[in-house]
Every structure is written in structure tokens, then in C-alpha cells.
GROMACS .gro file of C-alpha atoms in nm:
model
  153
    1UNK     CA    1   0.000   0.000   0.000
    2UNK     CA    2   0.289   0.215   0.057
    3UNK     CA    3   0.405   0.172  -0.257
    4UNK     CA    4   0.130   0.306  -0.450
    5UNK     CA    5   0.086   0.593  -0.237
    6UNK     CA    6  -0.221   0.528  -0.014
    7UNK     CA    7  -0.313   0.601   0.332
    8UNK     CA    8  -0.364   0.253   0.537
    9UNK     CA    9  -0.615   0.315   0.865
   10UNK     CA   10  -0.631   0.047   1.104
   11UNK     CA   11  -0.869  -0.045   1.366
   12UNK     CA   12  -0.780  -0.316   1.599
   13UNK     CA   13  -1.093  -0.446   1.795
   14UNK     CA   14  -1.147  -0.700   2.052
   15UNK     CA   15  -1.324  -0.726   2.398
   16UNK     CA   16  -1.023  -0.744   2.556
   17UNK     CA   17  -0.847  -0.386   2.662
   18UNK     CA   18  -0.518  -0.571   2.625
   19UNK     CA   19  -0.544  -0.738   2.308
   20UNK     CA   20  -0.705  -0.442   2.164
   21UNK     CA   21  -0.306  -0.250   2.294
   22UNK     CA   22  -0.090  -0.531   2.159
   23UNK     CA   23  -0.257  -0.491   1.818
   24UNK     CA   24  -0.254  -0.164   1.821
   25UNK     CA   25   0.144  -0.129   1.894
   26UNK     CA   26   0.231  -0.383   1.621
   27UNK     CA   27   0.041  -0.189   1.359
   28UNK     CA   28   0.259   0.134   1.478
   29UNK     CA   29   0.530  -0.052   1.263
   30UNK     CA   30   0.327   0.011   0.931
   31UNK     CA   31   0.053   0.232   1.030
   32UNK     CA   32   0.083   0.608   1.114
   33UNK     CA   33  -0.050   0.666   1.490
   34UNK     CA   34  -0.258   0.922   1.328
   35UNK     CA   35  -0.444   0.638   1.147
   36UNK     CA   36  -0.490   0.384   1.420
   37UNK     CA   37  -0.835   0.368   1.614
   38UNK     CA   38  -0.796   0.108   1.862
   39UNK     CA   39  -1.112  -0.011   1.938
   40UNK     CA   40  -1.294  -0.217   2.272
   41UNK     CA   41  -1.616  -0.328   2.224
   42UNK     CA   42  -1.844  -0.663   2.265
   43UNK     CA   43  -1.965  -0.735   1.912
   44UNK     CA   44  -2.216  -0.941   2.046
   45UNK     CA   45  -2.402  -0.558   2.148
   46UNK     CA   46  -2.246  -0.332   1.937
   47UNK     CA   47  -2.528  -0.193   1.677
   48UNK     CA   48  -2.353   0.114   1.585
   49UNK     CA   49  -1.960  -0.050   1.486
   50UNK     CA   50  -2.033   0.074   1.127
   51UNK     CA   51  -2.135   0.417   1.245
   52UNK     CA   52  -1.832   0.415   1.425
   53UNK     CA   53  -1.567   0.272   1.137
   54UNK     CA   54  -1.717   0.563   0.931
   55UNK     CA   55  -1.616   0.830   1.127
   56UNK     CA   56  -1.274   0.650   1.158
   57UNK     CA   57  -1.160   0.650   0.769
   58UNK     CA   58  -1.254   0.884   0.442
   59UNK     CA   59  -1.567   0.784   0.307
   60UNK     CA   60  -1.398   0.696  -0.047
   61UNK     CA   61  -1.174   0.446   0.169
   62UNK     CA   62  -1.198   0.061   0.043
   63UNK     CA   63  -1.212  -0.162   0.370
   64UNK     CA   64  -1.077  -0.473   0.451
   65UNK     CA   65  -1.283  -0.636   0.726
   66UNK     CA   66  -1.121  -0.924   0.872
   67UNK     CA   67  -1.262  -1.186   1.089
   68UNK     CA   68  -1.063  -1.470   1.158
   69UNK     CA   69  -1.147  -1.801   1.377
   70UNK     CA   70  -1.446  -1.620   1.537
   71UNK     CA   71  -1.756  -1.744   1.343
   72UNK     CA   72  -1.784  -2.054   1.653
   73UNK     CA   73  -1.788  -1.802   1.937
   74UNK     CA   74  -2.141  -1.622   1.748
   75UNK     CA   75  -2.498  -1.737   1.698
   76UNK     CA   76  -2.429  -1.728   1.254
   77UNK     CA   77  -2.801  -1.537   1.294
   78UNK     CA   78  -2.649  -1.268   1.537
   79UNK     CA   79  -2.284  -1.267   1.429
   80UNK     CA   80  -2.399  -1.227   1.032
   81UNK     CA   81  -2.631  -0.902   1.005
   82UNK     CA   82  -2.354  -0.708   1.217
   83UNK     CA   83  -2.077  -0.778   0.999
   84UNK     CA   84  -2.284  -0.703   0.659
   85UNK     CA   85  -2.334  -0.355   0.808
   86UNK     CA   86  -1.959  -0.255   0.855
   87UNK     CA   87  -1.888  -0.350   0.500
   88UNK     CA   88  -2.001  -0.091   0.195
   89UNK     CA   89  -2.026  -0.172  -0.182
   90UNK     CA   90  -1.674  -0.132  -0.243
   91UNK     CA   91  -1.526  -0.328   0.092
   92UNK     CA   92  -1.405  -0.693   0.155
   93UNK     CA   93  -1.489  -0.922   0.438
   94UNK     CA   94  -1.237  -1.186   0.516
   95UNK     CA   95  -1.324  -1.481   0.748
   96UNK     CA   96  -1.263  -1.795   0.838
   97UNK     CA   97  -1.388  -2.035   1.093
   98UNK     CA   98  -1.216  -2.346   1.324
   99UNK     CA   99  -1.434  -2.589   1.123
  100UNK     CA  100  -1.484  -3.002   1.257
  101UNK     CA  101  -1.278  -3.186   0.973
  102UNK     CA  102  -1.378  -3.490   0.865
  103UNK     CA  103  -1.705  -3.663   0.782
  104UNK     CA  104  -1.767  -3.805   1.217
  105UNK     CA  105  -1.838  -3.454   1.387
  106UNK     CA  106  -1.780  -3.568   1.686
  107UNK     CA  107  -1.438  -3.740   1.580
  108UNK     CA  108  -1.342  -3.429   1.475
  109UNK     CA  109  -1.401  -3.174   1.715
  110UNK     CA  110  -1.212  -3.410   1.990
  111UNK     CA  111  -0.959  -3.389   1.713
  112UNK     CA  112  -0.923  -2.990   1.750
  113UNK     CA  113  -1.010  -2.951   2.090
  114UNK     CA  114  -0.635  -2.950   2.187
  115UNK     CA  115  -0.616  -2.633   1.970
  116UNK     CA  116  -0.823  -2.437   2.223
  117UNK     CA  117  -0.748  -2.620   2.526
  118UNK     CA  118  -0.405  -2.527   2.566
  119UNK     CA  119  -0.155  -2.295   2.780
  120UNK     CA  120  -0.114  -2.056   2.570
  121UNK     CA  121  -0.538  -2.015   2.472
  122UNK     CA  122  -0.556  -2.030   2.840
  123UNK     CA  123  -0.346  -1.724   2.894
  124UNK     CA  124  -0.525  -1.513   2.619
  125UNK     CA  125  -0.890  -1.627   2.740
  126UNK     CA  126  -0.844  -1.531   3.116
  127UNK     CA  127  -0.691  -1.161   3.025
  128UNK     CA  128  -1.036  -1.074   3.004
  129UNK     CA  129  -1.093  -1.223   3.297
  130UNK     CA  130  -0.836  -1.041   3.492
  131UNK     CA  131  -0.919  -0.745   3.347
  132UNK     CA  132  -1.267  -0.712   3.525
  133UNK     CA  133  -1.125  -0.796   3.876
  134UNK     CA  134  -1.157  -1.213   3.844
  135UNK     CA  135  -0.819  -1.382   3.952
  136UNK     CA  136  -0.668  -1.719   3.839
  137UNK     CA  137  -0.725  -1.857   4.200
  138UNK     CA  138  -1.116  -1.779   4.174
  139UNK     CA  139  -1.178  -2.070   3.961
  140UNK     CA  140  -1.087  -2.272   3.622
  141UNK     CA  141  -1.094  -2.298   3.262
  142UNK     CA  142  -1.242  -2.589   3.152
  143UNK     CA  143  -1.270  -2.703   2.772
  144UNK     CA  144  -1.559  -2.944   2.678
  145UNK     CA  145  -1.725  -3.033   2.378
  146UNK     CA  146  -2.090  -3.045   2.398
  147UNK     CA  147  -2.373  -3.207   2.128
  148UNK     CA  148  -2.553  -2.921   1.991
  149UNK     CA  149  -2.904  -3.042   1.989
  150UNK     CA  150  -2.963  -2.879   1.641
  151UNK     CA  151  -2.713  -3.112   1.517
  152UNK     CA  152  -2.727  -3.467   1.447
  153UNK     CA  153  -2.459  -3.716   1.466
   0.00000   0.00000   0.00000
């Protein structure tokens, strides 16, 4: 983008204050600080995200929504309808979701379970956590994979 002479904005959003700052100081390699709206919200609530992403860039500005490996943690009827309203005619989505492979659901979600039950997922779930006054010692992160009763095996 530099290269042909445009202007990138970025807007790094989570629920997570933290994540939100990380994301925001690695894009201060590439992006101008002038041009980087970190953002906190829950998009589970959030009506007004598009409101608020066009007050953050030049209306003749092409975005590039991404939304990676969060489709699972969103009700498709909820998640859906808010992300067609931050993108205009001229925009991109880009998502992707932690899908079951395999024909046997069930085979394959124990197969990617270690994915999310993990250190390291552990660390990056309970920030939030932590953030909002819960400590480590006030309980546990358990990982379990439940039948959807929509779904049949």
C-alpha cells in the first residue's frame, strides 16, 4: 500500500483492553499513529460499529474487514447481520472459521479440541478475565465439547 501511495487506517478491535493494545502497537510498525483507532467493544451488542468505522476513515476508503477463527464463538443469525453492516459496496470481508474436519463430527471436534485447550489459549482467554477484577485462584478454565441439539450425529 505504501508503494502506490495510499493512506492505510487500522482499527484493531477486541473485547479485551489488552489485546485491543498489543494490536494496536504492532500496527505502529506500518501504520501512522494518526491512522490507528484502537477499538474495545463486545460485538455481540455493538449496533452502531459501522457508524463508528465511518467516522474513523474517508468515506472513499476501500475496507478490509477481517474476521478470523471467530464465526464458533457467534450465533451465525447474530454474528452475520452485524458484519454485513460494517462493510459498503466497495469493501471486503475476510473470514474464516475453526471448522470439525472430517465426515464423524464428533471425531473431529475431539480432534481440534487441543487447539483451544491449551496454555497458551488459556493465557489469552483469562486476560479478560483479569481485566474485570476475576483472579486465576477464583476458579478454572475448563474445555468441553458439547452435542448441539440442532445437530445430528
Amino acid at each position: 500500500m505504501k508503494e502506490t501511495g495510499r493512506e492505510a487506517f487500522y482499527t484493531p478491535s477486541d473485547v479485551s483492553v489488552a489485546m485491543v493494545l498489543v494490536a494496536r502497537e504492532t500496527a505502529l510498525a506500518v501504520v501512522a499513529d494518526k491512522s490507528c483507532f484502537p477499538l474495545v467493544c463486545d460485538l455481540a451488542t455493538a449496533d452502531d460499529l459501522g457508524e463508528v468505522l465511518d467516522r474513523q476513515t474517508p468515506p472513499d476508503a476501500a475496507r478490509l474487514v477481517t474476521f478470523f477463527g471467530m464465526i464458533p464463538n457467534f450465533e451465525p443469525a447474530i454474528i452475520l447481520p452485524k458484519l454485513a453492516t460494517l462493510v459498503r459496496p466497495d469493501d471486503l470481508l475476510l473470514f474464516s472459521a475453526n471448522l470439525s474436519p472430517g465426515s464423524d463430527y464428533a471425531a473431529g471436534m475431539e480432534k481440534i479440541l487441543p487447539l483451544y485447550d491449551n496454555e497458551l489459549t488459556r493465557d489469552w482467554l483469562i486476560t479478560v478475565l483479569l481485566e474485570v477484577g476475576i483472579e486465576r485462584e477464583d476458579g478454572s478454565l475448563d474445555f468441553q465439547i458439547e452435542a448441539d441439539a440442532r445437530e445430528a450425529y
